[in-house]
Amino acid sequence: MSEERFNELRGEQVVYAIHRQERTFLPTREHCPLCPTRAGGDATEIPREAFEIAVFENRFPAFEGPRGAAEVIVYTDEHEGSLATLPPERAEALMWVWRHRYSELGAREDVRYVMIFENRGVEVGVTLHHPHGQVYAFPFLPPVPERELQADARAGGCAVCALLAAELGDGRRVVYEDDGVVCFVPFAARWAFEVHVVVREHRASLLEFDAAELRSLAAALQALVRGYDALFARPFPYVMVVHQAPTGASGAAVGGHVHVEFYPPLRDADKLKYLAGSEQGAGTFIADTIPEESAAALREAIAHGA
Amino acid sequence: MASETPQEKRDSPAERRSSRISPSARQARDPAGDERVGPLAIEHLRKDDGRALLLYERRAPRR
């Protein structure tokens, strides 16, 4: 069981999940716990010889009932690949799974925020290479979504809607768009190739998406990750987080506008951005690149990766 | 505690969690009883150690 302690100086919770020290660390393909269980092979987390998408409660959870949950979402039964290489209909199915997990976990009385995310690459601490993401159902509202609500208050309405309008008006940082979704390097990006994938219509959560919007979101995410991989001709590490409305005790959505944020640690083909003195001690990012130039490079890479 | 019934004492954490899921979170079921979300059928399983496992599969509703 995890323990939460409130850090007074930072004004935020710290979660101690010391059992996670024992979690599986970069196993060989033969011992991958996210592969199907094959005849004569190891028993894995999924006791089937084939599957499409699987979700299970994390064996090494940061959160678990009666205070939250931690789940693993396995995108495919194939060990190799990524979000970008899934067949389009599988990527679209994944959006429906995200929607379902938000619905089920967000309806729980002990859950205040459902965060769907993916860590890709050892650069961001991945311990299993099989294509997968995770869900953390927080029993409290974490600082980032709380700040998004504060941004709404400052904007006098939806801050994401206002930022989207500004990005479309400027246009220099937009890297991909279709009828439903816009992708851009934000005006004040903290990471060199940070991208926000924003649904055009105001939608508090994936529950408000129709099938066409889910399809559009899946296509945008795949185009972006293909572009990332084309940018430096290598698998591009990132942290991807789906931002949605916090969930109240009643299960009703409060505030929020669905968008997916990518935080890639690379600032060049072989250079990582580290969180050092200013970022850790002052909370101020010092960026080595300018968003307009990053967007131009990424826009070209997305076109090349298509 | 007066509010703690024998039944609650027997419930596993997973059972307690599922009891808190509101009716609004439950998904549509087709006439054959499959739980569905959009184009996906959902199969609920329980692993040997009690953890939940859900399998999602693109499948047309049964008739």
Short mmCIF file of C-alpha atoms in Angstrom, two decimals:
data_model
loop_
_atom_site.label_atom_id
_atom_site.label_comp_id
_atom_site.label_asym_id
_atom_site.label_seq_id
_atom_site.Cartn_x
_atom_site.Cartn_y
_atom_site.Cartn_z
CA MET A 1 0.00 0.00 0.00
CA SER A 2 1.29 3.43 -0.91
CA GLU A 3 1.61 6.25 1.57
CA GLU A 4 0.82 9.88 0.81
CA ARG A 5 2.65 12.68 2.57
CA PHE A 6 2.01 16.37 2.06
CA ASN A 7 5.12 18.38 1.20
CA GLU A 8 4.50 21.71 2.93
CA LEU A 9 7.05 23.80 1.05
CA ARG A 10 5.94 22.60 -2.38
CA GLY A 11 2.28 22.50 -1.42
CA GLU A 12 1.83 19.08 -3.00
CA GLN A 13 1.42 15.42 -2.22
CA VAL A 14 4.32 12.97 -2.48
CA VAL A 15 3.36 9.32 -2.96
CA TYR A 16 5.60 6.62 -1.49
CA ALA A 17 5.11 3.34 -3.35
CA ILE A 18 8.19 1.49 -2.19
CA HIS A 19 6.98 -1.89 -3.52
CA ARG A 20 7.60 -0.48 -7.02
CA GLN A 21 11.33 -0.94 -6.44
CA GLU A 22 10.73 -4.63 -7.16
CA ARG A 23 8.95 -4.16 -10.49
CA THR A 24 10.06 -5.96 -13.64
CA PHE A 25 12.93 -4.06 -15.24
CA LEU A 26 13.65 -4.28 -18.97
CA PRO A 27 13.06 -8.02 -19.39
CA THR A 28 14.14 -9.80 -22.54
CA ARG A 29 11.50 -10.34 -25.18
CA GLU A 30 11.14 -14.00 -24.09
CA HIS A 31 10.14 -12.88 -20.60
CA CYS A 32 7.96 -9.89 -21.50
CA PRO A 33 4.98 -9.85 -19.08
CA LEU A 34 2.81 -7.95 -21.58
CA CYS A 35 3.05 -10.51 -24.38
CA PRO A 36 0.36 -13.19 -24.75
CA THR A 37 0.77 -16.42 -22.80
CA ARG A 38 1.94 -18.89 -25.40
CA ALA A 39 1.94 -22.67 -25.14
CA GLY A 40 5.15 -23.80 -23.48
CA GLY A 41 6.16 -20.24 -22.61
CA ASP A 42 6.06 -18.12 -19.47
CA ALA A 43 2.69 -17.26 -17.98
CA THR A 44 2.35 -13.55 -18.63
CA GLU A 45 -0.10 -10.94 -17.36
CA ILE A 46 -2.51 -11.92 -20.13
CA PRO A 47 -3.55 -15.59 -20.09
CA ARG A 48 -4.50 -15.73 -23.77
CA GLU A 49 -2.60 -16.77 -26.87
CA ALA A 50 -3.86 -13.66 -28.67
CA PHE A 51 -5.68 -10.47 -27.76
CA GLU A 52 -6.45 -7.02 -29.16
CA ILE A 53 -6.28 -4.56 -26.25
CA ALA A 54 -5.89 -5.63 -22.61
CA VAL A 55 -6.21 -3.63 -19.40
CA PHE A 56 -5.24 -4.94 -16.00
CA GLU A 57 -4.59 -3.65 -12.51
CA ASN A 58 -0.90 -2.89 -12.11
CA ARG A 59 0.98 -5.51 -10.13
CA PHE A 60 3.12 -2.71 -8.69
CA PRO A 61 0.55 0.06 -8.24
CA ALA A 62 1.28 3.64 -7.26
CA PHE A 63 -2.39 3.81 -6.22
CA GLU A 64 -4.84 1.10 -5.26
CA GLY A 65 -8.22 0.84 -3.62
CA PRO A 66 -9.58 2.21 -1.44
CA ARG A 67 -7.50 5.23 -2.54
CA GLY A 68 -7.31 5.28 -6.32
CA ALA A 69 -6.09 2.79 -8.90
CA ALA A 70 -3.25 2.07 -11.28
CA GLU A 71 -3.83 0.16 -14.50
CA VAL A 72 -1.80 -0.95 -17.50
CA ILE A 73 -3.22 -0.67 -21.03
CA VAL A 74 -1.55 -3.03 -23.52
CA TYR A 75 -2.08 -1.75 -27.05
CA THR A 76 -1.42 -4.96 -28.94
CA ASP A 77 -0.25 -8.53 -28.48
CA GLU A 78 2.75 -7.80 -30.71
CA HIS A 79 5.93 -7.09 -28.78
CA GLU A 80 7.44 -4.73 -31.33
CA GLY A 81 5.96 -1.45 -32.48
CA SER A 82 4.47 1.68 -31.03
CA LEU A 83 1.38 3.83 -30.98
CA ALA A 84 2.45 5.05 -34.42
CA THR A 85 2.63 1.60 -35.99
CA LEU A 86 -0.73 0.29 -34.80
CA PRO A 87 -3.27 -0.27 -37.57
CA PRO A 88 -5.55 2.81 -37.66
CA GLU A 89 -8.57 0.82 -36.49
CA ARG A 90 -6.60 -0.42 -33.46
CA ALA A 91 -5.54 3.12 -32.59
CA GLU A 92 -9.17 4.16 -32.85
CA ALA A 93 -10.16 1.25 -30.60
CA LEU A 94 -7.59 2.45 -28.09
CA MET A 95 -9.45 5.78 -27.89
CA TRP A 96 -12.60 3.88 -26.96
CA VAL A 97 -10.65 2.04 -24.26
CA TRP A 98 -9.36 5.35 -22.89
CA ARG A 99 -12.92 6.62 -22.85
CA HIS A 100 -14.10 3.51 -21.00
CA ARG A 101 -11.38 3.67 -18.37
CA TYR A 102 -12.11 7.36 -17.73
CA SER A 103 -15.80 6.51 -17.37
CA GLU A 104 -15.33 3.59 -14.98
CA LEU A 105 -12.55 4.99 -12.83
CA GLY A 106 -13.92 8.53 -12.84
CA ALA A 107 -17.22 7.29 -11.45
CA ARG A 108 -15.54 5.91 -8.34
CA GLU A 109 -16.04 7.85 -5.14
CA ASP A 110 -12.37 7.56 -4.19
CA VAL A 111 -11.08 9.00 -7.50
CA ARG A 112 -10.61 12.71 -8.14
CA TYR A 113 -8.55 12.63 -11.31
CA VAL A 114 -8.06 10.03 -14.06
CA MET A 115 -4.76 10.39 -15.87
CA ILE A 116 -4.08 8.26 -18.94
CA PHE A 117 -0.46 8.38 -20.05
CA GLU A 118 2.37 6.67 -21.87
CA ASN A 119 6.07 6.74 -21.17
CA ARG A 120 8.11 5.85 -24.24
CA GLY A 121 11.81 5.15 -24.21
CA VAL A 122 14.40 4.39 -21.56
CA GLU A 123 15.16 8.13 -21.53
CA VAL A 124 11.92 8.64 -19.61
CA GLY A 125 12.24 5.57 -17.43
CA VAL A 126 10.40 2.91 -19.39
CA THR A 127 10.83 -0.54 -17.83
CA LEU A 128 8.89 -2.56 -20.44
CA HIS A 129 9.26 -2.06 -24.20
CA HIS A 130 6.03 -3.79 -25.26
CA PRO A 131 3.67 -1.05 -26.56
CA HIS A 132 1.56 0.04 -23.61
CA GLY A 133 0.27 2.95 -21.60
CA GLN A 134 -1.00 3.37 -18.07
CA VAL A 135 -3.81 4.91 -16.07
CA TYR A 136 -3.43 6.51 -12.68
CA ALA A 137 -6.67 7.22 -10.87
CA PHE A 138 -5.59 9.77 -8.29
CA PRO A 139 -7.46 9.97 -4.97
CA PHE A 140 -6.68 13.70 -4.91
CA LEU A 141 -6.47 16.49 -7.48
CA PRO A 142 -2.78 16.73 -8.53
CA PRO A 143 -1.08 20.12 -9.04
CA VAL A 144 -1.12 20.20 -12.87
CA PRO A 145 -4.87 19.82 -13.39
CA GLU A 146 -5.41 22.16 -10.46
CA ARG A 147 -3.32 24.78 -12.28
CA GLU A 148 -5.38 24.21 -15.42
CA LEU A 149 -8.50 25.08 -13.45
CA GLN A 150 -6.72 28.20 -12.20
CA ALA A 151 -5.86 29.07 -15.82
CA ASP A 152 -9.57 28.81 -16.66
CA ALA A 153 -10.32 31.21 -13.82
CA ARG A 154 -7.71 33.68 -15.11
CA ALA A 155 -9.06 33.39 -18.66
CA GLY A 156 -12.63 33.88 -17.49
CA GLY A 157 -13.58 30.75 -19.40
CA CYS A 158 -11.83 27.79 -20.98
CA ALA A 159 -8.11 28.55 -21.19
CA VAL A 160 -7.53 25.70 -23.66
CA CYS A 161 -10.19 27.13 -26.01
CA ALA A 162 -8.50 30.55 -25.79
CA LEU A 163 -5.02 29.11 -26.40
CA LEU A 164 -6.26 27.05 -29.35
CA ALA A 165 -7.82 30.14 -30.93
CA ALA A 166 -4.56 32.05 -30.44
CA GLU A 167 -2.49 29.25 -31.99
CA LEU A 168 -4.80 28.97 -34.99
CA GLY A 169 -4.72 32.75 -35.38
CA ASP A 170 -0.92 32.83 -35.34
CA GLY A 171 -0.42 29.60 -37.24
CA ARG A 172 3.38 29.43 -36.97
CA ARG A 173 3.41 26.69 -34.35
CA VAL A 174 0.67 24.47 -35.79
CA VAL A 175 2.17 21.18 -36.96
CA TYR A 176 -0.93 19.16 -37.90
CA GLU A 177 -4.67 19.72 -38.14
CA ASP A 178 -7.83 18.14 -39.45
CA ASP A 179 -11.55 18.77 -38.95
CA GLY A 180 -11.53 17.59 -35.36
CA VAL A 181 -8.08 18.12 -33.87
CA VAL A 182 -5.18 20.60 -33.95
CA CYS A 183 -1.58 19.84 -32.93
CA PHE A 184 0.83 22.64 -32.08
CA VAL A 185 4.01 23.43 -30.24
CA PRO A 186 2.61 25.78 -27.60
CA PHE A 187 3.67 29.44 -27.50
CA ALA A 188 5.36 28.89 -24.13
CA ALA A 189 6.48 25.27 -24.58
CA ARG A 190 8.77 24.06 -21.84
CA TRP A 191 10.27 21.17 -23.85
CA ALA A 192 11.96 21.67 -27.23
CA PHE A 193 9.46 19.50 -29.11
CA GLU A 194 6.51 19.68 -26.74
CA VAL A 195 3.21 19.34 -28.60
CA HIS A 196 -0.37 19.78 -27.47
CA VAL A 197 -3.03 17.85 -29.36
CA VAL A 198 -6.29 19.73 -28.83
CA VAL A 199 -9.81 18.81 -29.91
CA ARG A 200 -11.39 21.79 -31.70
CA GLU A 201 -14.76 21.63 -29.96
CA HIS A 202 -14.92 22.17 -26.24
CA ARG A 203 -15.09 18.71 -24.72
CA ALA A 204 -14.53 18.25 -20.98
CA SER A 205 -13.71 14.58 -21.31
CA LEU A 206 -13.60 11.76 -23.84
CA LEU A 207 -17.13 10.88 -22.75
CA GLU A 208 -18.30 13.86 -24.80
CA PHE A 209 -16.51 12.72 -27.96
CA ASP A 210 -18.42 11.20 -30.83
CA ALA A 211 -16.98 8.40 -32.94
CA ALA A 212 -15.63 10.77 -35.58
CA GLU A 213 -13.75 12.81 -32.96
CA LEU A 214 -12.23 9.69 -31.44
CA ARG A 215 -11.10 8.63 -34.92
CA SER A 216 -9.67 12.08 -35.56
CA LEU A 217 -7.79 12.06 -32.25
CA ALA A 218 -6.30 8.64 -32.99
CA ALA A 219 -5.18 9.75 -36.46
CA ALA A 220 -3.57 12.90 -35.06
CA LEU A 221 -1.68 11.00 -32.36
CA GLN A 222 -0.38 8.51 -34.88
CA ALA A 223 0.66 11.24 -37.34
CA LEU A 224 2.46 13.10 -34.59
CA VAL A 225 4.38 10.08 -33.29
CA ARG A 226 5.34 9.10 -36.84
CA GLY A 227 6.60 12.66 -37.28
CA TYR A 228 8.54 12.48 -34.03
CA ASP A 229 10.19 9.24 -35.19
CA ALA A 230 11.03 10.82 -38.57
CA LEU A 231 12.47 13.97 -36.97
CA PHE A 232 15.79 12.40 -35.97
CA ALA A 233 15.30 9.06 -37.75
CA ARG A 234 15.07 7.21 -34.43
CA PRO A 235 12.36 6.09 -32.00
CA PHE A 236 11.50 9.33 -30.27
CA PRO A 237 11.15 9.17 -26.49
CA TYR A 238 8.31 11.06 -24.85
CA VAL A 239 5.89 11.25 -21.99
CA MET A 240 2.34 11.54 -23.31
CA VAL A 241 -0.49 12.61 -20.97
CA VAL A 242 -4.20 12.85 -21.69
CA HIS A 243 -5.65 15.87 -19.89
CA GLN A 244 -9.35 15.68 -19.07
CA ALA A 245 -11.72 17.14 -16.52
CA PRO A 246 -11.22 16.16 -12.89
CA THR A 247 -13.91 13.85 -11.60
CA GLY A 248 -15.88 14.76 -8.53
CA ALA A 249 -17.28 12.49 -5.88
CA SER A 250 -20.51 12.45 -7.87
CA GLY A 251 -18.68 11.39 -11.02
CA ALA A 252 -19.62 14.65 -12.74
CA ALA A 253 -16.94 16.36 -14.82
CA VAL A 254 -15.78 19.74 -13.53
CA GLY A 255 -13.90 22.09 -15.90
CA GLY A 256 -11.30 20.82 -18.34
CA HIS A 257 -10.91 20.59 -22.12
CA VAL A 258 -9.55 17.37 -23.56
CA HIS A 259 -6.05 17.68 -24.89
CA VAL A 260 -3.04 15.40 -25.06
CA GLU A 261 0.34 16.82 -24.10
CA PHE A 262 3.66 15.34 -25.24
CA TYR A 263 6.81 16.08 -23.26
CA PRO A 264 9.79 14.75 -25.25
CA PRO A 265 13.14 14.97 -23.45
CA LEU A 266 15.22 15.29 -26.64
CA ARG A 267 16.32 18.80 -27.63
CA ASP A 268 18.43 17.46 -30.49
CA ALA A 269 19.10 14.06 -32.08
CA ASP A 270 21.42 13.00 -29.27
CA LYS A 271 20.96 15.63 -26.57
CA LEU A 272 18.60 15.34 -23.64
CA LYS A 273 17.02 18.17 -21.71
CA TYR A 274 17.61 17.59 -18.01
CA LEU A 275 15.61 19.13 -15.24
CA ALA A 276 18.40 20.86 -13.34
CA GLY A 277 18.95 23.86 -11.06
CA SER A 278 16.44 26.35 -12.42
CA GLU A 279 13.76 23.80 -13.26
CA GLN A 280 14.02 21.88 -9.98
CA GLY A 281 15.00 24.64 -7.60
CA ALA A 282 13.00 27.55 -9.00
CA GLY A 283 10.33 25.86 -11.07
CA THR A 284 11.38 27.88 -14.13
CA PHE A 285 12.21 26.11 -17.38
CA ILE A 286 15.19 27.40 -19.32
CA ALA A 287 14.70 26.37 -22.97
CA ASP A 288 17.51 25.99 -25.52
CA THR A 289 15.23 26.18 -28.53
CA ILE A 290 12.47 28.48 -29.76
CA PRO A 291 9.00 26.98 -30.34
CA GLU A 292 8.53 28.44 -33.83
CA GLU A 293 11.70 26.75 -35.11
CA SER A 294 10.85 23.46 -33.42
CA ALA A 295 7.39 23.59 -34.97
CA ALA A 296 8.81 24.19 -38.46
CA ALA A 297 11.10 21.16 -38.13
CA LEU A 298 8.37 18.98 -36.70
CA ARG A 299 5.83 20.06 -39.33
CA GLU A 300 8.23 18.94 -42.03
CA ALA A 301 8.92 15.67 -40.19
CA ILE A 302 5.19 14.94 -39.89
CA ALA A 303 4.76 15.52 -43.60
CA HIS A 304 7.74 13.24 -44.22
CA GLY A 305 6.46 10.60 -41.78
CA ALA A 306 2.96 10.46 -43.31
CA MET B 1 -18.19 -0.34 14.27
CA ALA B 2 -21.92 -0.36 13.77
CA SER B 3 -21.64 0.40 10.08
CA GLU B 4 -19.31 -2.50 9.34
CA THR B 5 -21.45 -5.47 8.44
CA PRO B 6 -20.15 -9.04 8.23
CA GLN B 7 -20.62 -8.85 4.44
CA GLU B 8 -18.34 -5.80 4.23
CA LYS B 9 -15.71 -7.63 6.25
CA ARG B 10 -15.66 -10.45 3.73
CA ASP B 11 -15.40 -8.21 0.65
CA SER B 12 -12.05 -8.17 -1.12
CA PRO B 13 -10.58 -4.78 -2.10
CA ALA B 14 -11.63 -5.46 -5.70
CA GLU B 15 -15.19 -6.14 -4.60
CA ARG B 16 -15.25 -2.98 -2.50
CA ARG B 17 -13.97 -0.99 -5.47
CA SER B 18 -16.58 -2.38 -7.84
CA SER B 19 -19.33 -1.59 -5.36
CA ARG B 20 -18.47 2.08 -5.63
CA ILE B 21 -18.95 2.25 -9.39
CA SER B 22 -22.07 4.29 -10.09
CA PRO B 23 -24.82 3.03 -12.38
CA SER B 24 -23.91 5.77 -14.86
CA ALA B 25 -20.51 4.15 -15.39
CA ARG B 26 -21.92 0.82 -16.43
CA GLN B 27 -21.76 0.21 -20.11
CA ALA B 28 -24.37 -0.85 -22.59
CA ARG B 29 -24.98 -4.54 -23.05
CA ASP B 30 -26.22 -6.13 -26.21
CA PRO B 31 -29.15 -8.55 -26.05
CA ALA B 32 -26.77 -11.50 -25.61
CA GLY B 33 -25.28 -9.91 -22.50
CA ASP B 34 -21.91 -8.72 -23.80
CA GLU B 35 -20.69 -5.52 -22.22
CA ARG B 36 -19.71 -3.06 -24.95
CA VAL B 37 -18.13 0.32 -25.44
CA GLY B 38 -18.50 1.74 -28.94
CA PRO B 39 -17.39 -0.94 -31.40
CA LEU B 40 -15.67 -3.01 -28.71
CA ALA B 41 -16.89 -5.97 -26.70
CA ILE B 42 -15.44 -6.16 -23.18
CA GLU B 43 -14.61 -9.38 -21.40
CA HIS B 44 -14.08 -9.15 -17.65
CA LEU B 45 -11.67 -11.63 -16.09
CA ARG B 46 -10.03 -11.96 -12.70
CA LYS B 47 -6.39 -12.98 -12.41
CA ASP B 48 -5.26 -15.65 -9.92
CA ASP B 49 -4.12 -12.98 -7.47
CA GLY B 50 -7.47 -11.17 -7.66
CA ARG B 51 -6.47 -8.36 -9.99
CA ALA B 52 -8.95 -7.35 -12.67
CA LEU B 53 -8.19 -8.03 -16.34
CA LEU B 54 -10.30 -6.61 -19.15
CA LEU B 55 -10.02 -7.73 -22.75
CA TYR B 56 -11.36 -5.42 -25.44
CA GLU B 57 -12.12 -6.80 -28.85
CA ARG B 58 -13.64 -5.23 -31.95
CA ARG B 59 -16.68 -7.41 -32.50
CA ALA B 60 -20.13 -6.89 -33.97
CA PRO B 61 -22.98 -7.16 -31.42
CA ARG B 62 -24.50 -10.63 -31.19
CA ARG B 63 -28.04 -10.96 -32.48
#
